[in-house]
Amino acid sequence: MVQKMILISMDEKGYESLKIENIVASGVIADAIDLENVSDKIKNCELNTKRFPGAVYRIEKPKIASLIFSSGKVVLTGIRNNQDLHDGLGIIMQSLRDAGVDTYDEPQVAVTNIVCSYDMGKYINLNKVVITLNLENIEYEPEQFPGLVYRIEDPKIVALLFSSGKIILTGGKTVEDIKRGLDFLEQRLETIM
């Protein structure tokens, strides 16, 4: 059903405070979707083409917001784990079928982004990070935003570092990507702190 399954095991040593905040998945679930018809027939499905070209369908359990487009493409957000992705996609597919949409038997949906938070448990001197690390991968303008943006090239992860020791990691397609990015980041920070 879902092309790229995500492993959500954070209990490994060193990752205790790593928490998934949001998962975004996208793909194709039908050849075409009549959004007017769908928004009329499905509860909690809204269509306002003056503001947005797709329908917004919110489900409560699991709590997921989906953007549905006439092309048959879909974007799901607000997902917290693998089971929510599986269950939410199933609910969306069934709701569309019940509304008369000819959906694919196997939707082509994959995780496109995972956002995690992490607490290093110690203060980060962001000015020292800027001075020590490669400036090409760093954006830090404390007058504009209190966090330092660090772009990791492999895996392609963006980390937002805050002086409190809190870190937001985004851009990974798997939890392993996030963990690799976090390991790389901690290794770089160890040389500074």
PDB file of C-alpha atoms in Angstrom:
ATOM      1  CA  MET A   1       0.000   0.000   0.000  1.00  0.00           C
ATOM      2  CA  VAL A   2       2.701   2.502   0.975  1.00  0.00           C
ATOM      3  CA  GLN A   3       5.854   2.393  -1.141  1.00  0.00           C
ATOM      4  CA  LYS A   4       8.341   3.426   1.517  1.00  0.00           C
ATOM      5  CA  MET A   5       7.591   2.161   4.996  1.00  0.00           C
ATOM      6  CA  ILE A   6       9.260   3.957   7.872  1.00  0.00           C
ATOM      7  CA  LEU A   7      10.750   2.274  10.856  1.00  0.00           C
ATOM      8  CA  ILE A   8       9.846   4.124  14.013  1.00  0.00           C
ATOM      9  CA  SER A   9      12.089   2.704  16.679  1.00  0.00           C
ATOM     10  CA  MET A  10      13.615   5.479  18.725  1.00  0.00           C
ATOM     11  CA  ASP A  11      14.548   3.477  21.821  1.00  0.00           C
ATOM     12  CA  GLU A  12      18.062   2.741  20.641  1.00  0.00           C
ATOM     13  CA  LYS A  13      20.861   4.126  22.767  1.00  0.00           C
ATOM     14  CA  GLY A  14      21.453   7.792  22.066  1.00  0.00           C
ATOM     15  CA  TYR A  15      18.085   8.508  20.471  1.00  0.00           C
ATOM     16  CA  GLU A  16      15.888   8.644  23.586  1.00  0.00           C
ATOM     17  CA  SER A  17      14.814  12.257  23.049  1.00  0.00           C
ATOM     18  CA  LEU A  18      14.372  11.917  19.250  1.00  0.00           C
ATOM     19  CA  LYS A  19      10.675  12.413  18.546  1.00  0.00           C
ATOM     20  CA  ILE A  20       8.754  12.405  15.282  1.00  0.00           C
ATOM     21  CA  GLU A  21       6.724  15.608  15.055  1.00  0.00           C
ATOM     22  CA  ASN A  22       5.316  15.212  11.536  1.00  0.00           C
ATOM     23  CA  ILE A  23       5.498  12.926   8.538  1.00  0.00           C
ATOM     24  CA  VAL A  24       4.499  14.055   5.048  1.00  0.00           C
ATOM     25  CA  ALA A  25       3.619  11.493   2.389  1.00  0.00           C
ATOM     26  CA  SER A  26       2.539  12.086  -1.188  1.00  0.00           C
ATOM     27  CA  GLY A  27       1.737  10.220  -4.337  1.00  0.00           C
ATOM     28  CA  VAL A  28      -1.007   9.184  -6.741  1.00  0.00           C
ATOM     29  CA  ILE A  29      -4.205   7.411  -5.735  1.00  0.00           C
ATOM     30  CA  ALA A  30      -6.356   7.740  -8.897  1.00  0.00           C
ATOM     31  CA  ASP A  31      -6.186   8.807 -12.538  1.00  0.00           C
ATOM     32  CA  ALA A  32      -8.558  11.715 -11.918  1.00  0.00           C
ATOM     33  CA  ILE A  33     -10.781  13.013  -9.115  1.00  0.00           C
ATOM     34  CA  ASP A  34     -13.896  15.200  -9.428  1.00  0.00           C
ATOM     35  CA  LEU A  35     -13.219  17.548  -6.518  1.00  0.00           C
ATOM     36  CA  GLU A  36     -16.678  19.166  -6.589  1.00  0.00           C
ATOM     37  CA  ASN A  37     -18.327  15.769  -6.222  1.00  0.00           C
ATOM     38  CA  VAL A  38     -15.892  14.602  -3.538  1.00  0.00           C
ATOM     39  CA  SER A  39     -16.235  17.749  -1.427  1.00  0.00           C
ATOM     40  CA  ASP A  40     -20.044  17.485  -1.582  1.00  0.00           C
ATOM     41  CA  LYS A  41     -20.122  13.812  -0.565  1.00  0.00           C
ATOM     42  CA  ILE A  42     -17.337  13.520   2.031  1.00  0.00           C
ATOM     43  CA  LYS A  43     -17.757  15.017   5.479  1.00  0.00           C
ATOM     44  CA  ASN A  44     -14.814  17.248   6.539  1.00  0.00           C
ATOM     45  CA  CYS A  45     -13.712  17.663   2.911  1.00  0.00           C
ATOM     46  CA  GLU A  46     -13.555  21.306   1.848  1.00  0.00           C
ATOM     47  CA  LEU A  47     -13.063  22.834  -1.579  1.00  0.00           C
ATOM     48  CA  ASN A  48     -12.437  26.533  -2.183  1.00  0.00           C
ATOM     49  CA  THR A  49     -10.831  26.854  -5.614  1.00  0.00           C
ATOM     50  CA  LYS A  50     -10.464  30.630  -5.208  1.00  0.00           C
ATOM     51  CA  ARG A  51      -7.977  30.023  -2.394  1.00  0.00           C
ATOM     52  CA  PHE A  52      -6.449  26.621  -3.252  1.00  0.00           C
ATOM     53  CA  PRO A  53      -6.635  24.296  -6.289  1.00  0.00           C
ATOM     54  CA  GLY A  54      -7.222  21.141  -4.251  1.00  0.00           C
ATOM     55  CA  ALA A  55      -9.669  19.773  -1.715  1.00  0.00           C
ATOM     56  CA  VAL A  56      -8.650  19.636   1.943  1.00  0.00           C
ATOM     57  CA  TYR A  57      -9.858  16.495   3.708  1.00  0.00           C
ATOM     58  CA  ARG A  58      -9.281  16.242   7.448  1.00  0.00           C
ATOM     59  CA  ILE A  59      -9.736  13.018   9.356  1.00  0.00           C
ATOM     60  CA  GLU A  60      -9.791  12.870  13.148  1.00  0.00           C
ATOM     61  CA  LYS A  61      -8.512   9.394  13.936  1.00  0.00           C
ATOM     62  CA  PRO A  62      -5.717   9.244  13.079  1.00  0.00           C
ATOM     63  CA  LYS A  63      -5.447  13.033  12.916  1.00  0.00           C
ATOM     64  CA  ILE A  64      -4.301  13.673   9.346  1.00  0.00           C
ATOM     65  CA  ALA A  65      -4.897  16.456   6.839  1.00  0.00           C
ATOM     66  CA  SER A  66      -4.846  15.496   3.188  1.00  0.00           C
ATOM     67  CA  LEU A  67      -4.696  17.646   0.100  1.00  0.00           C
ATOM     68  CA  ILE A  68      -6.481  15.985  -2.795  1.00  0.00           C
ATOM     69  CA  PHE A  69      -6.006  17.210  -6.358  1.00  0.00           C
ATOM     70  CA  SER A  70      -8.054  16.632  -9.511  1.00  0.00           C
ATOM     71  CA  SER A  71      -5.010  14.963 -11.110  1.00  0.00           C
ATOM     72  CA  GLY A  72      -5.386  12.102  -8.610  1.00  0.00           C
ATOM     73  CA  LYS A  73      -2.415  13.218  -6.554  1.00  0.00           C
ATOM     74  CA  VAL A  74      -2.578  13.454  -2.789  1.00  0.00           C
ATOM     75  CA  VAL A  75      -0.430  14.913   0.003  1.00  0.00           C
ATOM     76  CA  LEU A  76      -0.908  13.703   3.592  1.00  0.00           C
ATOM     77  CA  THR A  77       0.441  15.576   6.584  1.00  0.00           C
ATOM     78  CA  GLY A  78       0.175  15.435  10.348  1.00  0.00           C
ATOM     79  CA  ILE A  79       1.153  11.776  10.408  1.00  0.00           C
ATOM     80  CA  ARG A  80       3.000  10.640  13.554  1.00  0.00           C
ATOM     81  CA  ASN A  81       3.862   7.011  12.818  1.00  0.00           C
ATOM     82  CA  ASN A  82       3.689   4.170  10.319  1.00  0.00           C
ATOM     83  CA  GLN A  83       0.379   2.849  11.593  1.00  0.00           C
ATOM     84  CA  ASP A  84      -1.270   6.289  11.293  1.00  0.00           C
ATOM     85  CA  LEU A  85      -0.032   6.548   7.701  1.00  0.00           C
ATOM     86  CA  HIS A  86      -1.417   3.120   6.840  1.00  0.00           C
ATOM     87  CA  ASP A  87      -4.740   3.675   8.634  1.00  0.00           C
ATOM     88  CA  GLY A  88      -5.209   7.241   7.403  1.00  0.00           C
ATOM     89  CA  LEU A  89      -4.489   6.355   3.787  1.00  0.00           C
ATOM     90  CA  GLY A  90      -6.973   3.473   4.062  1.00  0.00           C
ATOM     91  CA  ILE A  91      -9.691   5.810   5.400  1.00  0.00           C
ATOM     92  CA  ILE A  92      -9.030   8.371   2.660  1.00  0.00           C
ATOM     93  CA  MET A  93      -9.115   5.713  -0.065  1.00  0.00           C
ATOM     94  CA  GLN A  94     -12.370   4.218   1.252  1.00  0.00           C
ATOM     95  CA  SER A  95     -14.004   7.649   1.579  1.00  0.00           C
ATOM     96  CA  LEU A  96     -13.103   8.441  -2.017  1.00  0.00           C
ATOM     97  CA  ARG A  97     -14.423   5.068  -3.230  1.00  0.00           C
ATOM     98  CA  ASP A  98     -17.659   5.656  -1.301  1.00  0.00           C
ATOM     99  CA  ALA A  99     -17.945   9.037  -3.065  1.00  0.00           C
ATOM    100  CA  GLY A 100     -17.681   7.293  -6.441  1.00  0.00           C
ATOM    101  CA  VAL A 101     -13.990   7.858  -7.211  1.00  0.00           C
ATOM    102  CA  ASP A 102     -12.273   5.056  -9.136  1.00  0.00           C
ATOM    103  CA  THR A 103      -9.106   4.787  -7.023  1.00  0.00           C
ATOM    104  CA  TYR A 104      -6.110   2.569  -7.610  1.00  0.00           C
ATOM    105  CA  ASP A 105      -6.142  -0.798  -5.861  1.00  0.00           C
ATOM    106  CA  GLU A 106      -2.621  -0.030  -4.648  1.00  0.00           C
ATOM    107  CA  PRO A 107      -2.009   3.691  -4.106  1.00  0.00           C
ATOM    108  CA  GLN A 108       1.445   4.906  -5.046  1.00  0.00           C
ATOM    109  CA  VAL A 109       2.178   6.917  -1.912  1.00  0.00           C
ATOM    110  CA  ALA A 110       5.578   7.378  -0.274  1.00  0.00           C
ATOM    111  CA  VAL A 111       7.021   9.334   2.628  1.00  0.00           C
ATOM    112  CA  THR A 112       8.562  12.569   1.323  1.00  0.00           C
ATOM    113  CA  ASN A 113       9.588  14.292   4.563  1.00  0.00           C
ATOM    114  CA  ILE A 114       9.989  13.518   8.243  1.00  0.00           C
ATOM    115  CA  VAL A 115      10.310  16.257  10.856  1.00  0.00           C
ATOM    116  CA  CYS A 116      11.825  15.288  14.217  1.00  0.00           C
ATOM    117  CA  SER A 117      12.787  17.104  17.374  1.00  0.00           C
ATOM    118  CA  TYR A 118      15.768  16.225  19.539  1.00  0.00           C
ATOM    119  CA  ASP A 119      17.190  17.541  22.798  1.00  0.00           C
ATOM    120  CA  MET A 120      20.961  17.368  23.185  1.00  0.00           C
ATOM    121  CA  GLY A 121      20.572  18.056  26.882  1.00  0.00           C
ATOM    122  CA  LYS A 122      23.193  20.797  26.888  1.00  0.00           C
ATOM    123  CA  TYR A 123      23.678  24.391  25.793  1.00  0.00           C
ATOM    124  CA  ILE A 124      24.931  25.045  22.240  1.00  0.00           C
ATOM    125  CA  ASN A 125      27.073  28.129  21.657  1.00  0.00           C
ATOM    126  CA  LEU A 126      25.715  29.052  18.223  1.00  0.00           C
ATOM    127  CA  ASN A 127      28.304  31.790  17.641  1.00  0.00           C
ATOM    128  CA  LYS A 128      31.071  29.238  18.199  1.00  0.00           C
ATOM    129  CA  VAL A 129      29.357  26.845  15.782  1.00  0.00           C
ATOM    130  CA  VAL A 130      29.282  29.553  13.103  1.00  0.00           C
ATOM    131  CA  ILE A 131      32.963  30.382  13.571  1.00  0.00           C
ATOM    132  CA  THR A 132      34.126  26.756  13.627  1.00  0.00           C
ATOM    133  CA  LEU A 133      32.027  24.943  11.007  1.00  0.00           C
ATOM    134  CA  ASN A 134      31.830  25.324   7.237  1.00  0.00           C
ATOM    135  CA  LEU A 135      30.008  28.601   6.561  1.00  0.00           C
ATOM    136  CA  GLU A 136      28.650  27.397   3.207  1.00  0.00           C
ATOM    137  CA  ASN A 137      26.242  25.067   5.010  1.00  0.00           C
ATOM    138  CA  ILE A 138      25.209  27.467   7.776  1.00  0.00           C
ATOM    139  CA  GLU A 139      22.713  30.326   8.007  1.00  0.00           C
ATOM    140  CA  TYR A 140      22.613  32.248  11.260  1.00  0.00           C
ATOM    141  CA  GLU A 141      21.023  35.645  11.640  1.00  0.00           C
ATOM    142  CA  PRO A 142      19.974  35.943  15.302  1.00  0.00           C
ATOM    143  CA  GLU A 143      18.253  39.284  14.632  1.00  0.00           C
ATOM    144  CA  GLN A 144      15.891  37.484  12.220  1.00  0.00           C
ATOM    145  CA  PHE A 145      15.547  34.019  13.781  1.00  0.00           C
ATOM    146  CA  PRO A 146      16.978  32.600  17.033  1.00  0.00           C
ATOM    147  CA  GLY A 147      18.069  29.309  15.480  1.00  0.00           C
ATOM    148  CA  LEU A 148      21.025  28.319  13.358  1.00  0.00           C
ATOM    149  CA  VAL A 149      20.189  26.551  10.084  1.00  0.00           C
ATOM    150  CA  TYR A 150      22.688  23.821   9.233  1.00  0.00           C
ATOM    151  CA  ARG A 151      22.353  21.997   5.910  1.00  0.00           C
ATOM    152  CA  ILE A 152      23.795  18.502   5.949  1.00  0.00           C
ATOM    153  CA  GLU A 153      24.636  17.193   2.488  1.00  0.00           C
ATOM    154  CA  ASP A 154      24.634  13.433   3.114  1.00  0.00           C
ATOM    155  CA  PRO A 155      22.021  12.542   4.129  1.00  0.00           C
ATOM    156  CA  LYS A 156      20.228  15.610   2.799  1.00  0.00           C
ATOM    157  CA  ILE A 157      18.893  16.914   6.130  1.00  0.00           C
ATOM    158  CA  VAL A 158      18.311  20.439   7.409  1.00  0.00           C
ATOM    159  CA  ALA A 159      18.894  20.929  11.125  1.00  0.00           C
ATOM    160  CA  LEU A 160      17.693  23.924  13.117  1.00  0.00           C
ATOM    161  CA  LEU A 161      19.895  24.333  16.192  1.00  0.00           C
ATOM    162  CA  PHE A 162      18.852  26.407  19.175  1.00  0.00           C
ATOM    163  CA  SER A 163      21.125  27.541  21.993  1.00  0.00           C
ATOM    164  CA  SER A 164      18.928  25.637  24.482  1.00  0.00           C
ATOM    165  CA  GLY A 165      20.221  22.383  22.965  1.00  0.00           C
ATOM    166  CA  LYS A 166      16.980  21.676  21.116  1.00  0.00           C
ATOM    167  CA  ILE A 167      17.293  20.625  17.481  1.00  0.00           C
ATOM    168  CA  ILE A 168      14.699  20.239  14.718  1.00  0.00           C
ATOM    169  CA  LEU A 169      15.676  17.880  11.881  1.00  0.00           C
ATOM    170  CA  THR A 170      13.800  17.841   8.589  1.00  0.00           C
ATOM    171  CA  GLY A 171      14.188  16.558   5.059  1.00  0.00           C
ATOM    172  CA  GLY A 172      14.684  12.870   5.733  1.00  0.00           C
ATOM    173  CA  LYS A 173      12.580  10.267   3.989  1.00  0.00           C
ATOM    174  CA  THR A 174      13.320   7.615   6.608  1.00  0.00           C
ATOM    175  CA  VAL A 175      14.051   7.651  10.325  1.00  0.00           C
ATOM    176  CA  GLU A 176      17.454   6.192   9.450  1.00  0.00           C
ATOM    177  CA  ASP A 177      18.177   9.335   7.369  1.00  0.00           C
ATOM    178  CA  ILE A 178      17.287  11.469  10.385  1.00  0.00           C
ATOM    179  CA  LYS A 179      19.476   9.368  12.686  1.00  0.00           C
ATOM    180  CA  ARG A 180      22.416   9.533  10.265  1.00  0.00           C
ATOM    181  CA  GLY A 181      22.012  13.310  10.034  1.00  0.00           C
ATOM    182  CA  LEU A 182      21.829  13.582  13.819  1.00  0.00           C
ATOM    183  CA  ASP A 183      24.935  11.395  14.239  1.00  0.00           C
ATOM    184  CA  PHE A 184      26.832  13.570  11.741  1.00  0.00           C
ATOM    185  CA  LEU A 185      25.688  16.731  13.500  1.00  0.00           C
ATOM    186  CA  GLU A 186      26.597  15.494  16.982  1.00  0.00           C
ATOM    187  CA  GLN A 187      30.012  14.404  15.703  1.00  0.00           C
ATOM    188  CA  ARG A 188      30.633  17.899  14.295  1.00  0.00           C
ATOM    189  CA  LEU A 189      29.393  19.584  17.469  1.00  0.00           C
ATOM    190  CA  GLU A 190      31.593  17.396  19.695  1.00  0.00           C
ATOM    191  CA  THR A 191      34.683  18.996  18.137  1.00  0.00           C
ATOM    192  CA  ILE A 192      33.388  22.424  19.215  1.00  0.00           C
ATOM    193  CA  MET A 193      31.817  21.843  22.618  1.00  0.00           C
TER     194      MET A 193
END
